[in-house]
PDB file of C-alpha atoms in Angstrom:
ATOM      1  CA  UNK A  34       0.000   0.000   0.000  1.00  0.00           C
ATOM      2  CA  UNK A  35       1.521   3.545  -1.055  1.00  0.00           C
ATOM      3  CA  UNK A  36      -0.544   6.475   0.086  1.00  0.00           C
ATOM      4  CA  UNK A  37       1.345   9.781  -0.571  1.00  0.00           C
ATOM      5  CA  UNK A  38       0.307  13.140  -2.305  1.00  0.00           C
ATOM      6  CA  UNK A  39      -0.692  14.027  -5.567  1.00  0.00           C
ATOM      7  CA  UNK A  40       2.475  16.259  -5.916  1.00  0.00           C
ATOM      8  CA  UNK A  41       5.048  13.089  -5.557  1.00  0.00           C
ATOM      9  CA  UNK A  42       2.903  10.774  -7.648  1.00  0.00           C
ATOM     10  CA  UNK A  43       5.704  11.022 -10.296  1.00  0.00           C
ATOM     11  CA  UNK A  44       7.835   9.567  -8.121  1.00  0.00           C
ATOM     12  CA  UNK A  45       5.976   6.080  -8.402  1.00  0.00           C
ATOM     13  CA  UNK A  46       6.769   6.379 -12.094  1.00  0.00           C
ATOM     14  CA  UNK A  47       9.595   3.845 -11.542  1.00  0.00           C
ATOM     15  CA  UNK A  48       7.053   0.877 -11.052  1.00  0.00           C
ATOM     16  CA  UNK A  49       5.906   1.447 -14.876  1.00  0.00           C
ATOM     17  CA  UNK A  50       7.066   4.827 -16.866  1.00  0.00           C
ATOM     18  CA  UNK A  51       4.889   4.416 -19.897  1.00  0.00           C
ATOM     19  CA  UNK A  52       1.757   3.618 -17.957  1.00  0.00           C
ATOM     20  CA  UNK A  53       2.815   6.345 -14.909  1.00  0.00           C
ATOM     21  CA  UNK A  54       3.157   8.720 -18.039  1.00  0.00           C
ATOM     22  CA  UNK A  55      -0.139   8.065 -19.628  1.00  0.00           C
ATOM     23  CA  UNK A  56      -2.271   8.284 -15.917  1.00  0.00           C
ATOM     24  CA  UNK A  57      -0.310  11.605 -15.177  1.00  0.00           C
ATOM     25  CA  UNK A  58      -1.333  13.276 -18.203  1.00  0.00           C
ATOM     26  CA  UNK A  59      -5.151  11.871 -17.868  1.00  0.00           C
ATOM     27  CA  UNK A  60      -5.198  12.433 -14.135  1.00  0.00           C
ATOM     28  CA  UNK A  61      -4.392  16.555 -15.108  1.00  0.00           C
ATOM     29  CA  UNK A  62      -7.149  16.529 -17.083  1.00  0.00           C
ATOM     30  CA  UNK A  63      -9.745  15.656 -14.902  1.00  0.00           C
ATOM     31  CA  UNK A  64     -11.629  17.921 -12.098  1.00  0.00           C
ATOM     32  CA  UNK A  65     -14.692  17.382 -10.033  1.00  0.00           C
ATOM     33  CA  UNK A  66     -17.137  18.199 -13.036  1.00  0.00           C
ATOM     34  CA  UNK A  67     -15.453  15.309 -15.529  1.00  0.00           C
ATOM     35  CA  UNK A  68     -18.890  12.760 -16.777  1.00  0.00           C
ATOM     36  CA  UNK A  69     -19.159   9.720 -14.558  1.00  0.00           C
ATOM     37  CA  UNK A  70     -18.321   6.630 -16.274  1.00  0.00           C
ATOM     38  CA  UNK A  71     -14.858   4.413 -17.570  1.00  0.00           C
ATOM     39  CA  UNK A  72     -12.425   5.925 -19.148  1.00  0.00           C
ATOM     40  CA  UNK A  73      -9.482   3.521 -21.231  1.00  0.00           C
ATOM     41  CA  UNK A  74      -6.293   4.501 -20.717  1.00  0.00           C
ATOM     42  CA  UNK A  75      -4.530   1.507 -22.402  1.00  0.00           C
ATOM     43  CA  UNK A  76      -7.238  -0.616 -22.781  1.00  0.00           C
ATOM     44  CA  UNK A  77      -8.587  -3.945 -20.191  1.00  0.00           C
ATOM     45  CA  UNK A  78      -4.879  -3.601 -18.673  1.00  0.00           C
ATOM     46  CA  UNK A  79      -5.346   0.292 -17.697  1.00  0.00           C
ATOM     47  CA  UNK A  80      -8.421   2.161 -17.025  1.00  0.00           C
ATOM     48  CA  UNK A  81     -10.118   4.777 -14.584  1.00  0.00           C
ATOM     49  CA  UNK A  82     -13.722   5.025 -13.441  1.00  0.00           C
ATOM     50  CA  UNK A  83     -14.628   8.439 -12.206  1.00  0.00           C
ATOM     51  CA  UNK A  84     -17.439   7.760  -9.620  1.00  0.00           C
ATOM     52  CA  UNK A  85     -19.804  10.272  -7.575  1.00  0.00           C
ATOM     53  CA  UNK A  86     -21.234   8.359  -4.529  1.00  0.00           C
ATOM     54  CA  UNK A  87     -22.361   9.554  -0.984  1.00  0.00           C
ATOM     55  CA  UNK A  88     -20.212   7.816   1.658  1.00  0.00           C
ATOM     56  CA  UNK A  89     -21.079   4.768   3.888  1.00  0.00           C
ATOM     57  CA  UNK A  90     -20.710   3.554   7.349  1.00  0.00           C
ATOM     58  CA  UNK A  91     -17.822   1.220   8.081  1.00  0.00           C
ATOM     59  CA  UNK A  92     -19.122  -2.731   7.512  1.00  0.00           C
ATOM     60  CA  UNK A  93     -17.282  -5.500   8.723  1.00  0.00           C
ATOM     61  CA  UNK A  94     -17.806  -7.437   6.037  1.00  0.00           C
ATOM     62  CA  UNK A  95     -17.170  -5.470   3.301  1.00  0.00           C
ATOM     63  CA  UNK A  96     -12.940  -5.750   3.322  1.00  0.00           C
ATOM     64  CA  UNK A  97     -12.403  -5.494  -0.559  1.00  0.00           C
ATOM     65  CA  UNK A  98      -9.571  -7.269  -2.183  1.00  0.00           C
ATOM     66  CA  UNK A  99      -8.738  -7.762  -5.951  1.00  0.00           C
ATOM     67  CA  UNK A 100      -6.492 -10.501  -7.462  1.00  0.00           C
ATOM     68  CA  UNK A 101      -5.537  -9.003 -10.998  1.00  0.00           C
ATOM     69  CA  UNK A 102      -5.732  -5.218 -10.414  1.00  0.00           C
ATOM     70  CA  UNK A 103      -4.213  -2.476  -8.665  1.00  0.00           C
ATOM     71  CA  UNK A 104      -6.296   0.193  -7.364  1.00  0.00           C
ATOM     72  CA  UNK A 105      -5.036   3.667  -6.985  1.00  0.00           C
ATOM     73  CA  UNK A 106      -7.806   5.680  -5.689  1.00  0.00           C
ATOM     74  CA  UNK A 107      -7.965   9.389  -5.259  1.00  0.00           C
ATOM     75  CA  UNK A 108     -10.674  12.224  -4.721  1.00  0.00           C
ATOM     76  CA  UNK A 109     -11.388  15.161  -6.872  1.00  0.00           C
ATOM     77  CA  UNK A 110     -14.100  16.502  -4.476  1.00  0.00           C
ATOM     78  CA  UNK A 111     -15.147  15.384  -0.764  1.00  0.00           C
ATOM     79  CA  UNK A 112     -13.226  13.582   1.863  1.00  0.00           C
ATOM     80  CA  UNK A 113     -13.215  10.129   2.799  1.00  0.00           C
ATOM     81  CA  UNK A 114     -11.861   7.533   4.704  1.00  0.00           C
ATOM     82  CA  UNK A 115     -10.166   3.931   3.523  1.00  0.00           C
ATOM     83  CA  UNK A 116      -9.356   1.359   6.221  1.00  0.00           C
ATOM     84  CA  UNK A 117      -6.285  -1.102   5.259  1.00  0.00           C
ATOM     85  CA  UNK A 118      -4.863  -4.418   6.426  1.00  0.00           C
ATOM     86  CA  UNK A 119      -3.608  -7.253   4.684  1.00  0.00           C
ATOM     87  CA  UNK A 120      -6.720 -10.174   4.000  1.00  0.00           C
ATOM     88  CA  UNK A 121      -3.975 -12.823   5.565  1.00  0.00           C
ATOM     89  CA  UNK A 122      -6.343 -15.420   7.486  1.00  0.00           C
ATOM     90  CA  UNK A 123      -9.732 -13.349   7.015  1.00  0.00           C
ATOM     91  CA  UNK A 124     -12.870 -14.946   6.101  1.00  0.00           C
ATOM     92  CA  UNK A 125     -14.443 -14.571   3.149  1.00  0.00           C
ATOM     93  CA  UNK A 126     -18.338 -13.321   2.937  1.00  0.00           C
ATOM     94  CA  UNK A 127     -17.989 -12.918  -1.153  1.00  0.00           C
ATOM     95  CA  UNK A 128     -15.483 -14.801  -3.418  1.00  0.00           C
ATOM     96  CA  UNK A 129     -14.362 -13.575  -6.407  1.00  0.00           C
ATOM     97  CA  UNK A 130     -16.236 -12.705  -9.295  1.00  0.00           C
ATOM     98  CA  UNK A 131     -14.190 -12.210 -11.104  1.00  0.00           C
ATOM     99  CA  UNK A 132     -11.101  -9.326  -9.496  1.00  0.00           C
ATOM    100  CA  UNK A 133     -12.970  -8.450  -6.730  1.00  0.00           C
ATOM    101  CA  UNK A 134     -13.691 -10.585  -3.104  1.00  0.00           C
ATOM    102  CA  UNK A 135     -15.281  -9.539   0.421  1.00  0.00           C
ATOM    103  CA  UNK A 136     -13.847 -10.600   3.293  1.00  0.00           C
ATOM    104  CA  UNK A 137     -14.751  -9.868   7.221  1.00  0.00           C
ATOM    105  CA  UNK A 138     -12.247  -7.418   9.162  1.00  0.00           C
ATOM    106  CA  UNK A 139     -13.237  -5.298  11.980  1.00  0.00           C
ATOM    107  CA  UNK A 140     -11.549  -1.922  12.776  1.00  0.00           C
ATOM    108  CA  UNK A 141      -8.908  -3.473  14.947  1.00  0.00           C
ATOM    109  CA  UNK A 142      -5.723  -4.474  13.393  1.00  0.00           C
ATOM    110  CA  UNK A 143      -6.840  -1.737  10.105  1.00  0.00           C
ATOM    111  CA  UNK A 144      -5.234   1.671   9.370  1.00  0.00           C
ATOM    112  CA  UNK A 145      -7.681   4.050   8.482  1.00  0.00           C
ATOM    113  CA  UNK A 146      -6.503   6.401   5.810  1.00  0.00           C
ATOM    114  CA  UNK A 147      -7.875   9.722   5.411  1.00  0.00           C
ATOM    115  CA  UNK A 148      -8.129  10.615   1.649  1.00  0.00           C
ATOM    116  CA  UNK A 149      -8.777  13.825   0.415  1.00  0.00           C
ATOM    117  CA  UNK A 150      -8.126  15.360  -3.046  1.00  0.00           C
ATOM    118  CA  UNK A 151      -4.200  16.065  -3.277  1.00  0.00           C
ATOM    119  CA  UNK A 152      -3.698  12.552  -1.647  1.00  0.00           C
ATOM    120  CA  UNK A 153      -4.034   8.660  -3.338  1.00  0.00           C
ATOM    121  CA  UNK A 154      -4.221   5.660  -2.708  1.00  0.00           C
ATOM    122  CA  UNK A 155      -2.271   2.420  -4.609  1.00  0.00           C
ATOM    123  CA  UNK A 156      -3.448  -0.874  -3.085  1.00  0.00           C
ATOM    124  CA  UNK A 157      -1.927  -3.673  -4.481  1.00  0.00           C
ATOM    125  CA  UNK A 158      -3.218  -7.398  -5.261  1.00  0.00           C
ATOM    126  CA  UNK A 159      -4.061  -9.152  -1.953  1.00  0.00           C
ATOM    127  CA  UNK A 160      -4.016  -5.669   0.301  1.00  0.00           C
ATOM    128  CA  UNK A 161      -7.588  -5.219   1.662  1.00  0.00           C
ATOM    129  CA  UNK A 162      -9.513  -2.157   1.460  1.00  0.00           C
ATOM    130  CA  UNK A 163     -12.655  -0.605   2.251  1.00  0.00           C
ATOM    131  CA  UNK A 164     -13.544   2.744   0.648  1.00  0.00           C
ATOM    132  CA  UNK A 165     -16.184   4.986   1.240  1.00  0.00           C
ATOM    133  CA  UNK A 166     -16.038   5.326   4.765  1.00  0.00           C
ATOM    134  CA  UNK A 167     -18.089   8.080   6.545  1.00  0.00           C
ATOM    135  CA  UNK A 168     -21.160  10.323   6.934  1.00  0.00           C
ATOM    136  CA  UNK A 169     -24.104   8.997   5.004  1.00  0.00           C
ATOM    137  CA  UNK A 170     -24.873  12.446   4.256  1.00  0.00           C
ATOM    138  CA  UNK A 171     -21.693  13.478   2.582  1.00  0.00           C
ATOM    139  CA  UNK A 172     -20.400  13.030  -0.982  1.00  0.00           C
ATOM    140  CA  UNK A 173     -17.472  12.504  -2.789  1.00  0.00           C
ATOM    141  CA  UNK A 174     -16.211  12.426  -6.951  1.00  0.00           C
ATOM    142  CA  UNK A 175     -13.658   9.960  -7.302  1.00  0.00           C
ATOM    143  CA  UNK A 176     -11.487   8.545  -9.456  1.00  0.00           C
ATOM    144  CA  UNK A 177     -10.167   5.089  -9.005  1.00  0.00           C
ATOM    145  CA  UNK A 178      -7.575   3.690 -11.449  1.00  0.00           C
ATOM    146  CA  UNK A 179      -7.196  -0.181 -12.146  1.00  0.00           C
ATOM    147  CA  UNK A 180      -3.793  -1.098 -13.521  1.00  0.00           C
ATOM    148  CA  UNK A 181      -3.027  -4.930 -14.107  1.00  0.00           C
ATOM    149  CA  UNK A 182      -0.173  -6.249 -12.110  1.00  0.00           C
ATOM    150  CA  UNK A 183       1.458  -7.692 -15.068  1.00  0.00           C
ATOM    151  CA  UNK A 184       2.228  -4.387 -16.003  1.00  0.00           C
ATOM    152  CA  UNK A 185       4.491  -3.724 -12.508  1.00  0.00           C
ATOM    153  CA  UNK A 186       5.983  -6.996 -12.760  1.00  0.00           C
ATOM    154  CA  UNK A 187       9.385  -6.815 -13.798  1.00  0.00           C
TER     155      UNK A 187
END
């Protein structure tokens, strides 16, 4: 798990430069008021979904993990908060279908991460996380980036 700001994001460019490249100059172009939807970067292997959703409580069964993808997640608008921890020896409530699982994980033993635009989040294959934690009544625009491990592999 990397969480950092915005301004050293280049400094990740190491785990891929060609895809690094490509997100910084998409990730520039987008603001709070860019359309909802997926956006291809380099096809199935790199993508982004800009999302606007109001926030949820914390649920103890709703630990996210993916197998193929990386996730780097970051706000345009709103604040939010992800809790972390590794899925080692958790139980699983959904199994994959077909990146994404569930698994159980109370607070204790997570690190909650308070993300707010000029911040991400990179969660890596088999690092849990649950986004989307807070008030009910607030709301965020987010982008979250999926970028197949094979393309960080060395």
């Amino acid at each position: 798990m990397i969480f950092d700001s915005m301004n050293r994001f280049a400094s990740y460019a190491k785990l891929s430069p060609e895809v690094w490249k490509k997100l910084a100059t998409f990730i520039a172009g987008c603001t709070p008021e860019t359309p909802a939807g997926r956006y291809e970067i380099d096809g199935d292997k790199v993508y982004a979904m800009i999302q606007g959703y109001n926030l949820h409580e914390f649920n103890a069964d709703k630990l996210e993990n993916h197998r193929e993808f990386v996730d780097i997640q970051l706000l345009l608008e709103g604040a939010e908060t992800i809790w972390w921890r590794t899925v080692d020896g958790l139980e699983v409530t959904e199994a994959y279908t077909p990146d994404i699982a569930f698994f159980r994980s109370g607070k204790e033993g997570s690190v909650p991460l308070p993300l707010a635009p000029g911040y991400f989040a990179l969660f890596l294959p088999e690092e849990g996380h649950q986004p989307g934690v807070g008030d009910p009544a607030d709301r965020v625009v987010k982008m979250v980036v999926k970028i197949h491990r094979s393309l960080l592999e060395a």
